[in-house]
Amino acid sequence: MLLFRVWLKSRKEEEIKKLTKLTYSQALTEIEKIVQIIESQEVDVDDLTDKVKRASELIIFCRNKLRGTEEEINKLFDEKGLKAE
């Protein structure tokens, strides 16, 4: 059981590293590919859960990236005394 936990933790760390290396555009492209596969019904039922899980991870990544960008822009506007719309 301990070996499984160690393996699972290292696997999660690998997934996090992969996500942090992604750009927003790369993540969006991958989401679009997953959606196409699911909509075309080409995905095997055994792989469906993995595809949906990956898509949800990518969506969270994109959402966080957008929020971070918005915060940075607002901060820049505040520093310059401008109003962000």
Short mmCIF file of C-alpha atoms in Angstrom, two decimals:
data_model
loop_
_atom_site.label_atom_id
_atom_site.label_comp_id
_atom_site.label_asym_id
_atom_site.label_seq_id
_atom_site.Cartn_x
_atom_site.Cartn_y
_atom_site.Cartn_z
CA MET A 1 0.00 0.00 0.00
CA LEU A 2 2.83 2.38 0.83
CA LEU A 3 4.46 1.76 -2.55
CA PHE A 4 1.18 2.57 -4.26
CA ARG A 5 0.91 5.88 -2.38
CA VAL A 6 4.48 6.81 -3.30
CA TRP A 7 3.80 5.91 -6.94
CA LEU A 8 0.54 7.88 -6.94
CA LYS A 9 2.21 10.94 -5.43
CA SER A 10 5.02 10.86 -8.00
CA ARG A 11 2.47 10.45 -10.78
CA LYS A 12 0.53 13.50 -9.59
CA GLU A 13 3.75 15.51 -9.42
CA GLU A 14 4.56 14.49 -13.01
CA GLU A 15 1.11 15.60 -14.16
CA ILE A 16 1.52 18.95 -12.41
CA LYS A 17 4.91 19.46 -14.07
CA LYS A 18 3.40 18.68 -17.47
CA LEU A 19 0.61 21.19 -16.90
CA THR A 20 2.97 23.95 -15.79
CA LYS A 21 4.97 23.56 -19.00
CA LEU A 22 1.85 24.06 -21.11
CA THR A 23 0.88 27.33 -22.65
CA TYR A 24 -2.72 28.49 -22.68
CA SER A 25 -2.89 27.88 -26.44
CA GLN A 26 -1.54 24.35 -26.12
CA ALA A 27 -4.05 23.52 -23.40
CA LEU A 28 -6.91 24.96 -25.43
CA THR A 29 -5.86 22.97 -28.50
CA GLU A 30 -5.75 19.77 -26.46
CA ILE A 31 -9.21 20.47 -25.02
CA GLU A 32 -10.56 20.99 -28.55
CA LYS A 33 -9.05 17.67 -29.69
CA ILE A 34 -10.58 15.83 -26.75
CA VAL A 35 -13.99 17.37 -27.47
CA GLN A 36 -13.73 16.34 -31.14
CA ILE A 37 -12.87 12.78 -30.17
CA ILE A 38 -15.75 12.56 -27.71
CA GLU A 39 -18.26 14.18 -30.10
CA SER A 40 -17.24 11.91 -32.96
CA GLN A 41 -17.77 8.94 -30.65
CA GLU A 42 -14.32 7.62 -31.56
CA VAL A 43 -13.33 7.29 -27.92
CA ASP A 44 -13.38 3.85 -26.37
CA VAL A 45 -15.62 3.63 -23.33
CA ASP A 46 -12.62 2.45 -21.32
CA ASP A 47 -10.76 5.67 -22.22
CA LEU A 48 -13.69 8.05 -21.78
CA THR A 49 -13.07 8.68 -18.08
CA ASP A 50 -9.41 9.49 -18.74
CA LYS A 51 -10.32 11.89 -21.55
CA VAL A 52 -12.89 13.72 -19.44
CA LYS A 53 -10.48 13.88 -16.50
CA ARG A 54 -7.73 15.32 -18.69
CA ALA A 55 -10.13 17.85 -20.21
CA SER A 56 -11.25 18.98 -16.75
CA GLU A 57 -7.61 19.42 -15.64
CA LEU A 58 -6.93 21.50 -18.75
CA ILE A 59 -10.04 23.61 -18.21
CA ILE A 60 -8.95 24.36 -14.64
CA PHE A 61 -5.47 25.23 -15.93
CA CYS A 62 -6.92 27.62 -18.54
CA ARG A 63 -9.29 29.21 -16.03
CA ASN A 64 -6.42 29.81 -13.60
CA LYS A 65 -4.24 31.20 -16.38
CA LEU A 66 -6.98 33.65 -17.40
CA ARG A 67 -7.57 34.74 -13.81
CA GLY A 68 -3.85 35.25 -13.28
CA THR A 69 -3.59 37.30 -16.44
CA GLU A 70 -6.58 39.41 -15.43
CA GLU A 71 -5.04 40.07 -12.02
CA GLU A 72 -1.72 41.09 -13.59
CA ILE A 73 -3.45 43.46 -16.00
CA ASN A 74 -5.52 45.01 -13.22
CA LYS A 75 -2.38 45.47 -11.14
CA LEU A 76 -0.62 47.19 -14.06
CA PHE A 77 -3.59 49.49 -14.59
CA ASP A 78 -3.71 50.31 -10.88
CA GLU A 79 0.01 51.13 -10.84
CA LYS A 80 -0.47 53.51 -13.77
CA GLY A 81 -3.59 55.07 -12.28
CA LEU A 82 -5.75 53.78 -15.12
CA LYS A 83 -9.14 52.16 -14.91
CA ALA A 84 -9.51 48.65 -16.34
CA GLU A 85 -12.77 48.06 -18.17
#
